[in-house]
Amino acid sequence: MGNRFGYIRIFKKEKNFDTQIENLKLYVIDEKNIYSDKASVRHIEREGFQNLLRVIRKGDTLYLNSVDHLGRTKQQIGDYLKQLDERGVRVKIISLS
């Protein structure tokens, strides 16, 4: 069984960062395995997400509060889902509601 990771892409207008972290901690035991980035138009290269991609391995599971945290467009989201699947990483989308 692999490790559990979480990723949050925080949008400037969102005020529920702590809620998102707490929600992910139900699935990701080690908080150091939760990566995050602040979304902005200027910041295309997401350092937290890139760091996550460097450490996540075959057999690991990635938990997301929302699939749109993976990317800004459907194409980008699809590309990352395909890449993670090809690497043997499970992706689980959880809901805040």
PDB file of N, CA and C in Angstrom:
ATOM      1  N   MET A   1       0.839  -1.176   0.000  1.00  0.00           N
ATOM      2  CA  MET A   1       0.000   0.000   0.000  1.00  0.00           C
ATOM      3  C   MET A   1       0.886   1.241   0.000  1.00  0.00           C
ATOM      4  N   GLY A   2       0.521   2.207  -0.833  1.00  0.00           N
ATOM      5  CA  GLY A   2       1.316   3.414  -0.969  1.00  0.00           C
ATOM      6  C   GLY A   2       0.963   4.475   0.048  1.00  0.00           C
ATOM      7  N   ASN A   3       1.574   5.615  -0.145  1.00  0.00           N
ATOM      8  CA  ASN A   3       1.333   6.771   0.723  1.00  0.00           C
ATOM      9  C   ASN A   3       0.105   7.542   0.265  1.00  0.00           C
ATOM     10  N   ARG A   4      -0.409   8.354   1.164  1.00  0.00           N
ATOM     11  CA  ARG A   4      -1.551   9.218   0.872  1.00  0.00           C
ATOM     12  C   ARG A   4      -1.082  10.665   0.836  1.00  0.00           C
ATOM     13  N   PHE A   5      -1.475  11.348  -0.237  1.00  0.00           N
ATOM     14  CA  PHE A   5      -1.117  12.745  -0.422  1.00  0.00           C
ATOM     15  C   PHE A   5      -2.371  13.567  -0.656  1.00  0.00           C
ATOM     16  N   GLY A   6      -2.290  14.851  -0.365  1.00  0.00           N
ATOM     17  CA  GLY A   6      -3.381  15.771  -0.633  1.00  0.00           C
ATOM     18  C   GLY A   6      -2.852  16.992  -1.348  1.00  0.00           C
ATOM     19  N   TYR A   7      -3.724  17.615  -2.129  1.00  0.00           N
ATOM     20  CA  TYR A   7      -3.340  18.846  -2.809  1.00  0.00           C
ATOM     21  C   TYR A   7      -4.505  19.821  -2.779  1.00  0.00           C
ATOM     22  N   ILE A   8      -4.186  21.079  -2.476  1.00  0.00           N
ATOM     23  CA  ILE A   8      -5.174  22.154  -2.448  1.00  0.00           C
ATOM     24  C   ILE A   8      -4.655  23.296  -3.306  1.00  0.00           C
ATOM     25  N   ARG A   9      -5.513  23.764  -4.165  1.00  0.00           N
ATOM     26  CA  ARG A   9      -5.229  24.978  -4.928  1.00  0.00           C
ATOM     27  C   ARG A   9      -6.174  26.033  -4.385  1.00  0.00           C
ATOM     28  N   ILE A  10      -5.619  27.001  -3.702  1.00  0.00           N
ATOM     29  CA  ILE A  10      -6.409  28.004  -3.010  1.00  0.00           C
ATOM     30  C   ILE A  10      -6.622  29.200  -3.924  1.00  0.00           C
ATOM     31  N   PHE A  11      -7.879  29.555  -4.105  1.00  0.00           N
ATOM     32  CA  PHE A  11      -8.220  30.722  -4.895  1.00  0.00           C
ATOM     33  C   PHE A  11      -8.287  31.925  -3.969  1.00  0.00           C
ATOM     34  N   LYS A  12      -7.844  33.067  -4.432  1.00  0.00           N
ATOM     35  CA  LYS A  12      -7.724  34.254  -3.586  1.00  0.00           C
ATOM     36  C   LYS A  12      -8.992  34.595  -2.816  1.00  0.00           C
ATOM     37  N   LYS A  13     -10.156  34.402  -3.420  1.00  0.00           N
ATOM     38  CA  LYS A  13     -11.401  34.784  -2.771  1.00  0.00           C
ATOM     39  C   LYS A  13     -11.896  33.745  -1.767  1.00  0.00           C
ATOM     40  N   GLU A  14     -11.283  32.549  -1.768  1.00  0.00           N
ATOM     41  CA  GLU A  14     -11.713  31.511  -0.839  1.00  0.00           C
ATOM     42  C   GLU A  14     -11.202  31.809   0.563  1.00  0.00           C
ATOM     43  N   LYS A  15     -12.051  31.573   1.522  1.00  0.00           N
ATOM     44  CA  LYS A  15     -11.662  31.812   2.908  1.00  0.00           C
ATOM     45  C   LYS A  15     -11.703  30.522   3.721  1.00  0.00           C
ATOM     46  N   ASN A  16     -11.809  29.395   3.036  1.00  0.00           N
ATOM     47  CA  ASN A  16     -11.968  28.132   3.743  1.00  0.00           C
ATOM     48  C   ASN A  16     -10.726  27.253   3.676  1.00  0.00           C
ATOM     49  N   PHE A  17      -9.536  27.853   3.678  1.00  0.00           N
ATOM     50  CA  PHE A  17      -8.300  27.077   3.625  1.00  0.00           C
ATOM     51  C   PHE A  17      -8.220  26.080   4.777  1.00  0.00           C
ATOM     52  N   ASP A  18      -8.477  26.538   5.994  1.00  0.00           N
ATOM     53  CA  ASP A  18      -8.404  25.651   7.159  1.00  0.00           C
ATOM     54  C   ASP A  18      -9.406  24.504   7.052  1.00  0.00           C
ATOM     55  N   THR A  19     -10.594  24.800   6.530  1.00  0.00           N
ATOM     56  CA  THR A  19     -11.609  23.761   6.340  1.00  0.00           C
ATOM     57  C   THR A  19     -11.123  22.724   5.333  1.00  0.00           C
ATOM     58  N   GLN A  20     -10.497  23.187   4.252  1.00  0.00           N
ATOM     59  CA  GLN A  20      -9.977  22.258   3.243  1.00  0.00           C
ATOM     60  C   GLN A  20      -8.876  21.370   3.828  1.00  0.00           C
ATOM     61  N   ILE A  21      -7.987  21.968   4.614  1.00  0.00           N
ATOM     62  CA  ILE A  21      -6.917  21.186   5.253  1.00  0.00           C
ATOM     63  C   ILE A  21      -7.525  20.140   6.189  1.00  0.00           C
ATOM     64  N   GLU A  22      -8.458  20.552   7.020  1.00  0.00           N
ATOM     65  CA  GLU A  22      -9.091  19.620   7.959  1.00  0.00           C
ATOM     66  C   GLU A  22      -9.804  18.489   7.216  1.00  0.00           C
ATOM     67  N   ASN A  23     -10.450  18.817   6.120  1.00  0.00           N
ATOM     68  CA  ASN A  23     -11.132  17.802   5.322  1.00  0.00           C
ATOM     69  C   ASN A  23     -10.131  16.787   4.766  1.00  0.00           C
ATOM     70  N   LEU A  24      -9.012  17.263   4.248  1.00  0.00           N
ATOM     71  CA  LEU A  24      -7.998  16.354   3.707  1.00  0.00           C
ATOM     72  C   LEU A  24      -7.354  15.506   4.800  1.00  0.00           C
ATOM     73  N   LYS A  25      -7.231  16.062   6.007  1.00  0.00           N
ATOM     74  CA  LYS A  25      -6.603  15.317   7.102  1.00  0.00           C
ATOM     75  C   LYS A  25      -7.419  14.090   7.514  1.00  0.00           C
ATOM     76  N   LEU A  26      -8.675  14.013   7.080  1.00  0.00           N
ATOM     77  CA  LEU A  26      -9.463  12.799   7.314  1.00  0.00           C
ATOM     78  C   LEU A  26      -8.925  11.635   6.486  1.00  0.00           C
ATOM     79  N   TYR A  27      -8.223  11.941   5.400  1.00  0.00           N
ATOM     80  CA  TYR A  27      -7.708  10.932   4.475  1.00  0.00           C
ATOM     81  C   TYR A  27      -6.185  10.862   4.458  1.00  0.00           C
ATOM     82  N   VAL A  28      -5.539  11.994   4.685  1.00  0.00           N
ATOM     83  CA  VAL A  28      -4.079  12.085   4.638  1.00  0.00           C
ATOM     84  C   VAL A  28      -3.589  12.270   6.066  1.00  0.00           C
ATOM     85  N   ILE A  29      -3.032  11.208   6.628  1.00  0.00           N
ATOM     86  CA  ILE A  29      -2.658  11.211   8.040  1.00  0.00           C
ATOM     87  C   ILE A  29      -1.526  12.199   8.340  1.00  0.00           C
ATOM     88  N   ASP A  30      -0.509  12.223   7.490  1.00  0.00           N
ATOM     89  CA  ASP A  30       0.662  13.066   7.725  1.00  0.00           C
ATOM     90  C   ASP A  30       0.476  14.410   7.008  1.00  0.00           C
ATOM     91  N   GLU A  31       0.309  15.478   7.762  1.00  0.00           N
ATOM     92  CA  GLU A  31       0.030  16.798   7.178  1.00  0.00           C
ATOM     93  C   GLU A  31       1.142  17.277   6.247  1.00  0.00           C
ATOM     94  N   LYS A  32       2.364  16.776   6.428  1.00  0.00           N
ATOM     95  CA  LYS A  32       3.453  17.182   5.520  1.00  0.00           C
ATOM     96  C   LYS A  32       3.234  16.641   4.106  1.00  0.00           C
ATOM     97  N   ASN A  33       2.297  15.705   3.957  1.00  0.00           N
ATOM     98  CA  ASN A  33       1.963  15.164   2.639  1.00  0.00           C
ATOM     99  C   ASN A  33       0.817  15.923   1.974  1.00  0.00           C
ATOM    100  N   ILE A  34       0.431  17.063   2.555  1.00  0.00           N
ATOM    101  CA  ILE A  34      -0.582  17.915   1.948  1.00  0.00           C
ATOM    102  C   ILE A  34       0.135  19.124   1.336  1.00  0.00           C
ATOM    103  N   TYR A  35       0.010  19.255   0.030  1.00  0.00           N
ATOM    104  CA  TYR A  35       0.663  20.322  -0.719  1.00  0.00           C
ATOM    105  C   TYR A  35      -0.389  21.352  -1.125  1.00  0.00           C
ATOM    106  N   SER A  36       0.041  22.608  -1.267  1.00  0.00           N
ATOM    107  CA  SER A  36      -0.916  23.647  -1.650  1.00  0.00           C
ATOM    108  C   SER A  36      -0.240  24.737  -2.465  1.00  0.00           C
ATOM    109  N   ASP A  37      -1.077  25.448  -3.209  1.00  0.00           N
ATOM    110  CA  ASP A  37      -0.648  26.616  -3.984  1.00  0.00           C
ATOM    111  C   ASP A  37      -1.750  27.652  -3.924  1.00  0.00           C
ATOM    112  N   LYS A  38      -1.360  28.907  -4.047  1.00  0.00           N
ATOM    113  CA  LYS A  38      -2.336  29.986  -4.194  1.00  0.00           C
ATOM    114  C   LYS A  38      -2.486  30.263  -5.677  1.00  0.00           C
ATOM    115  N   ALA A  39      -3.716  30.194  -6.158  1.00  0.00           N
ATOM    116  CA  ALA A  39      -3.991  30.382  -7.574  1.00  0.00           C
ATOM    117  C   ALA A  39      -4.021  31.857  -7.928  1.00  0.00           C
ATOM    118  N   SER A  40      -3.372  32.172  -9.033  1.00  0.00           N
ATOM    119  CA  SER A  40      -3.452  33.515  -9.577  1.00  0.00           C
ATOM    120  C   SER A  40      -3.195  33.437 -11.074  1.00  0.00           C
ATOM    121  N   VAL A  41      -3.582  34.459 -11.777  1.00  0.00           N
ATOM    122  CA  VAL A  41      -3.394  34.484 -13.224  1.00  0.00           C
ATOM    123  C   VAL A  41      -1.907  34.499 -13.566  1.00  0.00           C
ATOM    124  N   ARG A  42      -1.132  35.192 -12.787  1.00  0.00           N
ATOM    125  CA  ARG A  42       0.297  35.331 -13.076  1.00  0.00           C
ATOM    126  C   ARG A  42       1.098  34.085 -12.711  1.00  0.00           C
ATOM    127  N   HIS A  43       0.637  33.324 -11.743  1.00  0.00           N
ATOM    128  CA  HIS A  43       1.410  32.201 -11.216  1.00  0.00           C
ATOM    129  C   HIS A  43       0.977  30.904 -11.912  1.00  0.00           C
ATOM    130  N   ILE A  44       1.619  30.601 -13.027  1.00  0.00           N
ATOM    131  CA  ILE A  44       1.258  29.421 -13.809  1.00  0.00           C
ATOM    132  C   ILE A  44       1.967  28.178 -13.267  1.00  0.00           C
ATOM    133  N   GLU A  45       3.243  28.282 -12.979  1.00  0.00           N
ATOM    134  CA  GLU A  45       3.996  27.148 -12.438  1.00  0.00           C
ATOM    135  C   GLU A  45       3.719  27.043 -10.954  1.00  0.00           C
ATOM    136  N   ARG A  46       2.949  26.054 -10.577  1.00  0.00           N
ATOM    137  CA  ARG A  46       2.551  25.889  -9.183  1.00  0.00           C
ATOM    138  C   ARG A  46       3.609  25.071  -8.448  1.00  0.00           C
ATOM    139  N   GLU A  47       4.379  25.743  -7.620  1.00  0.00           N
ATOM    140  CA  GLU A  47       5.505  25.113  -6.937  1.00  0.00           C
ATOM    141  C   GLU A  47       5.062  23.935  -6.075  1.00  0.00           C
ATOM    142  N   GLY A  48       3.989  24.108  -5.310  1.00  0.00           N
ATOM    143  CA  GLY A  48       3.510  23.017  -4.461  1.00  0.00           C
ATOM    144  C   GLY A  48       3.113  21.799  -5.274  1.00  0.00           C
ATOM    145  N   PHE A  49       2.397  22.006  -6.372  1.00  0.00           N
ATOM    146  CA  PHE A  49       1.963  20.898  -7.221  1.00  0.00           C
ATOM    147  C   PHE A  49       3.160  20.229  -7.890  1.00  0.00           C
ATOM    148  N   GLN A  50       4.122  21.024  -8.342  1.00  0.00           N
ATOM    149  CA  GLN A  50       5.319  20.450  -8.953  1.00  0.00           C
ATOM    150  C   GLN A  50       6.107  19.615  -7.942  1.00  0.00           C
ATOM    151  N   ASN A  51       6.189  20.090  -6.693  1.00  0.00           N
ATOM    152  CA  ASN A  51       6.861  19.307  -5.647  1.00  0.00           C
ATOM    153  C   ASN A  51       6.122  17.993  -5.390  1.00  0.00           C
ATOM    154  N   LEU A  52       4.792  18.057  -5.378  1.00  0.00           N
ATOM    155  CA  LEU A  52       3.982  16.847  -5.207  1.00  0.00           C
ATOM    156  C   LEU A  52       4.273  15.850  -6.320  1.00  0.00           C
ATOM    157  N   LEU A  53       4.313  16.320  -7.559  1.00  0.00           N
ATOM    158  CA  LEU A  53       4.575  15.419  -8.682  1.00  0.00           C
ATOM    159  C   LEU A  53       5.948  14.764  -8.586  1.00  0.00           C
ATOM    160  N   ARG A  54       6.893  15.427  -7.942  1.00  0.00           N
ATOM    161  CA  ARG A  54       8.233  14.848  -7.775  1.00  0.00           C
ATOM    162  C   ARG A  54       8.261  13.709  -6.757  1.00  0.00           C
ATOM    163  N   VAL A  55       7.375  13.753  -5.766  1.00  0.00           N
ATOM    164  CA  VAL A  55       7.452  12.755  -4.690  1.00  0.00           C
ATOM    165  C   VAL A  55       6.415  11.644  -4.800  1.00  0.00           C
ATOM    166  N   ILE A  56       5.327  11.867  -5.499  1.00  0.00           N
ATOM    167  CA  ILE A  56       4.267  10.864  -5.568  1.00  0.00           C
ATOM    168  C   ILE A  56       4.712   9.713  -6.468  1.00  0.00           C
ATOM    169  N   ARG A  57       4.397   8.488  -6.052  1.00  0.00           N
ATOM    170  CA  ARG A  57       4.892   7.282  -6.730  1.00  0.00           C
ATOM    171  C   ARG A  57       3.767   6.302  -7.026  1.00  0.00           C
ATOM    172  N   LYS A  58       4.117   5.299  -7.795  1.00  0.00           N
ATOM    173  CA  LYS A  58       3.188   4.217  -8.108  1.00  0.00           C
ATOM    174  C   LYS A  58       2.658   3.614  -6.811  1.00  0.00           C
ATOM    175  N   GLY A  59       1.346   3.428  -6.754  1.00  0.00           N
ATOM    176  CA  GLY A  59       0.712   2.873  -5.562  1.00  0.00           C
ATOM    177  C   GLY A  59       0.226   3.907  -4.570  1.00  0.00           C
ATOM    178  N   ASP A  60       0.648   5.168  -4.750  1.00  0.00           N
ATOM    179  CA  ASP A  60       0.193   6.248  -3.868  1.00  0.00           C
ATOM    180  C   ASP A  60      -1.214   6.690  -4.262  1.00  0.00           C
ATOM    181  N   THR A  61      -1.859   7.409  -3.347  1.00  0.00           N
ATOM    182  CA  THR A  61      -3.184   7.964  -3.597  1.00  0.00           C
ATOM    183  C   THR A  61      -3.137   9.465  -3.372  1.00  0.00           C
ATOM    184  N   LEU A  62      -3.717  10.205  -4.317  1.00  0.00           N
ATOM    185  CA  LEU A  62      -3.813  11.658  -4.221  1.00  0.00           C
ATOM    186  C   LEU A  62      -5.260  12.036  -3.936  1.00  0.00           C
ATOM    187  N   TYR A  63      -5.481  12.763  -2.845  1.00  0.00           N
ATOM    188  CA  TYR A  63      -6.814  13.230  -2.466  1.00  0.00           C
ATOM    189  C   TYR A  63      -6.939  14.711  -2.799  1.00  0.00           C
ATOM    190  N   LEU A  64      -8.050  15.053  -3.443  1.00  0.00           N
ATOM    191  CA  LEU A  64      -8.342  16.432  -3.815  1.00  0.00           C
ATOM    192  C   LEU A  64      -9.732  16.785  -3.314  1.00  0.00           C
ATOM    193  N   ASN A  65      -9.908  18.001  -2.831  1.00  0.00           N
ATOM    194  CA  ASN A  65     -11.242  18.453  -2.456  1.00  0.00           C
ATOM    195  C   ASN A  65     -12.094  18.693  -3.694  1.00  0.00           C
ATOM    196  N   SER A  66     -11.465  19.022  -4.803  1.00  0.00           N
ATOM    197  CA  SER A  66     -12.177  19.304  -6.048  1.00  0.00           C
ATOM    198  C   SER A  66     -11.256  19.008  -7.220  1.00  0.00           C
ATOM    199  N   VAL A  67     -11.802  18.440  -8.292  1.00  0.00           N
ATOM    200  CA  VAL A  67     -10.976  18.105  -9.452  1.00  0.00           C
ATOM    201  C   VAL A  67     -10.366  19.349 -10.089  1.00  0.00           C
ATOM    202  N   ASP A  68     -11.018  20.508  -9.949  1.00  0.00           N
ATOM    203  CA  ASP A  68     -10.468  21.719 -10.569  1.00  0.00           C
ATOM    204  C   ASP A  68      -9.201  22.214  -9.885  1.00  0.00           C
ATOM    205  N   HIS A  69      -8.816  21.591  -8.786  1.00  0.00           N
ATOM    206  CA  HIS A  69      -7.536  21.945  -8.165  1.00  0.00           C
ATOM    207  C   HIS A  69      -6.357  21.441  -8.996  1.00  0.00           C
ATOM    208  N   LEU A  70      -6.617  20.490  -9.905  1.00  0.00           N
ATOM    209  CA  LEU A  70      -5.551  19.963 -10.761  1.00  0.00           C
ATOM    210  C   LEU A  70      -5.138  20.936 -11.865  1.00  0.00           C
ATOM    211  N   GLY A  71      -6.061  21.764 -12.327  1.00  0.00           N
ATOM    212  CA  GLY A  71      -5.706  22.646 -13.434  1.00  0.00           C
ATOM    213  C   GLY A  71      -6.762  23.691 -13.695  1.00  0.00           C
ATOM    214  N   ARG A  72      -6.448  24.559 -14.649  1.00  0.00           N
ATOM    215  CA  ARG A  72      -7.336  25.684 -14.963  1.00  0.00           C
ATOM    216  C   ARG A  72      -8.304  25.380 -16.094  1.00  0.00           C
ATOM    217  N   THR A  73      -7.976  24.386 -16.921  1.00  0.00           N
ATOM    218  CA  THR A  73      -8.834  24.035 -18.044  1.00  0.00           C
ATOM    219  C   THR A  73      -9.151  22.542 -17.997  1.00  0.00           C
ATOM    220  N   LYS A  74     -10.216  22.158 -18.705  1.00  0.00           N
ATOM    221  CA  LYS A  74     -10.557  20.734 -18.786  1.00  0.00           C
ATOM    222  C   LYS A  74      -9.417  19.941 -19.407  1.00  0.00           C
ATOM    223  N   GLN A  75      -8.770  20.516 -20.403  1.00  0.00           N
ATOM    224  CA  GLN A  75      -7.640  19.850 -21.062  1.00  0.00           C
ATOM    225  C   GLN A  75      -6.494  19.615 -20.073  1.00  0.00           C
ATOM    226  N   GLN A  76      -6.157  20.624 -19.301  1.00  0.00           N
ATOM    227  CA  GLN A  76      -5.064  20.506 -18.336  1.00  0.00           C
ATOM    228  C   GLN A  76      -5.411  19.480 -17.255  1.00  0.00           C
ATOM    229  N   ILE A  77      -6.642  19.525 -16.772  1.00  0.00           N
ATOM    230  CA  ILE A  77      -7.083  18.561 -15.763  1.00  0.00           C
ATOM    231  C   ILE A  77      -7.001  17.149 -16.328  1.00  0.00           C
ATOM    232  N   GLY A  78      -7.501  16.960 -17.548  1.00  0.00           N
ATOM    233  CA  GLY A  78      -7.443  15.648 -18.193  1.00  0.00           C
ATOM    234  C   GLY A  78      -6.026  15.156 -18.383  1.00  0.00           C
ATOM    235  N   ASP A  79      -5.125  16.051 -18.777  1.00  0.00           N
ATOM    236  CA  ASP A  79      -3.719  15.682 -18.972  1.00  0.00           C
ATOM    237  C   ASP A  79      -3.088  15.207 -17.662  1.00  0.00           C
ATOM    238  N   TYR A  80      -3.357  15.931 -16.563  1.00  0.00           N
ATOM    239  CA  TYR A  80      -2.793  15.523 -15.275  1.00  0.00           C
ATOM    240  C   TYR A  80      -3.403  14.212 -14.789  1.00  0.00           C
ATOM    241  N   LEU A  81      -4.712  14.031 -14.982  1.00  0.00           N
ATOM    242  CA  LEU A  81      -5.339  12.763 -14.587  1.00  0.00           C
ATOM    243  C   LEU A  81      -4.731  11.599 -15.361  1.00  0.00           C
ATOM    244  N   LYS A  82      -4.499  11.789 -16.644  1.00  0.00           N
ATOM    245  CA  LYS A  82      -3.880  10.746 -17.474  1.00  0.00           C
ATOM    246  C   LYS A  82      -2.452  10.463 -17.012  1.00  0.00           C
ATOM    247  N   GLN A  83      -1.692  11.522 -16.760  1.00  0.00           N
ATOM    248  CA  GLN A  83      -0.306  11.370 -16.309  1.00  0.00           C
ATOM    249  C   GLN A  83      -0.247  10.601 -14.990  1.00  0.00           C
ATOM    250  N   LEU A  84      -1.102  10.961 -14.054  1.00  0.00           N
ATOM    251  CA  LEU A  84      -1.109  10.283 -12.756  1.00  0.00           C
ATOM    252  C   LEU A  84      -1.533   8.825 -12.907  1.00  0.00           C
ATOM    253  N   ASP A  85      -2.527   8.564 -13.742  1.00  0.00           N
ATOM    254  CA  ASP A  85      -2.970   7.192 -13.991  1.00  0.00           C
ATOM    255  C   ASP A  85      -1.844   6.360 -14.601  1.00  0.00           C
ATOM    256  N   GLU A  86      -1.142   6.921 -15.566  1.00  0.00           N
ATOM    257  CA  GLU A  86      -0.024   6.217 -16.204  1.00  0.00           C
ATOM    258  C   GLU A  86       1.103   5.934 -15.214  1.00  0.00           C
ATOM    259  N   ARG A  87       1.233   6.758 -14.204  1.00  0.00           N
ATOM    260  CA  ARG A  87       2.264   6.553 -13.175  1.00  0.00           C
ATOM    261  C   ARG A  87       1.803   5.599 -12.076  1.00  0.00           C
ATOM    262  N   GLY A  88       0.549   5.158 -12.160  1.00  0.00           N
ATOM    263  CA  GLY A  88       0.029   4.227 -11.165  1.00  0.00           C
ATOM    264  C   GLY A  88      -0.437   4.888  -9.890  1.00  0.00           C
ATOM    265  N   VAL A  89      -0.805   6.165  -9.971  1.00  0.00           N
ATOM    266  CA  VAL A  89      -1.298   6.931  -8.822  1.00  0.00           C
ATOM    267  C   VAL A  89      -2.824   6.974  -8.868  1.00  0.00           C
ATOM    268  N   ARG A  90      -3.451   6.615  -7.764  1.00  0.00           N
ATOM    269  CA  ARG A  90      -4.917   6.714  -7.655  1.00  0.00           C
ATOM    270  C   ARG A  90      -5.266   8.151  -7.284  1.00  0.00           C
ATOM    271  N   VAL A  91      -6.345   8.664  -7.866  1.00  0.00           N
ATOM    272  CA  VAL A  91      -6.820  10.013  -7.563  1.00  0.00           C
ATOM    273  C   VAL A  91      -8.231   9.879  -6.994  1.00  0.00           C
ATOM    274  N   LYS A  92      -8.439  10.457  -5.820  1.00  0.00           N
ATOM    275  CA  LYS A  92      -9.726  10.448  -5.153  1.00  0.00           C
ATOM    276  C   LYS A  92     -10.201  11.879  -4.954  1.00  0.00           C
ATOM    277  N   ILE A  93     -11.408  12.162  -5.452  1.00  0.00           N
ATOM    278  CA  ILE A  93     -12.007  13.482  -5.290  1.00  0.00           C
ATOM    279  C   ILE A  93     -12.976  13.397  -4.117  1.00  0.00           C
ATOM    280  N   ILE A  94     -12.778  14.262  -3.139  1.00  0.00           N
ATOM    281  CA  ILE A  94     -13.667  14.272  -1.970  1.00  0.00           C
ATOM    282  C   ILE A  94     -14.458  15.564  -1.988  1.00  0.00           C
ATOM    283  N   SER A  95     -15.559  15.573  -1.313  1.00  0.00           N
ATOM    284  CA  SER A  95     -16.455  16.734  -1.353  1.00  0.00           C
ATOM    285  C   SER A  95     -16.450  17.447  -0.018  1.00  0.00           C
ATOM    286  N   LEU A  96     -16.535  18.775  -0.072  1.00  0.00           N
ATOM    287  CA  LEU A  96     -16.628  19.556   1.154  1.00  0.00           C
ATOM    288  C   LEU A  96     -18.053  19.650   1.678  1.00  0.00           C
ATOM    289  N   SER A  97     -19.012  19.210   0.884  1.00  0.00           N
ATOM    290  CA  SER A  97     -20.413  19.331   1.311  1.00  0.00           C
ATOM    291  C   SER A  97     -20.866  18.124   2.102  1.00  0.00           C
TER     292      SER A  97
END
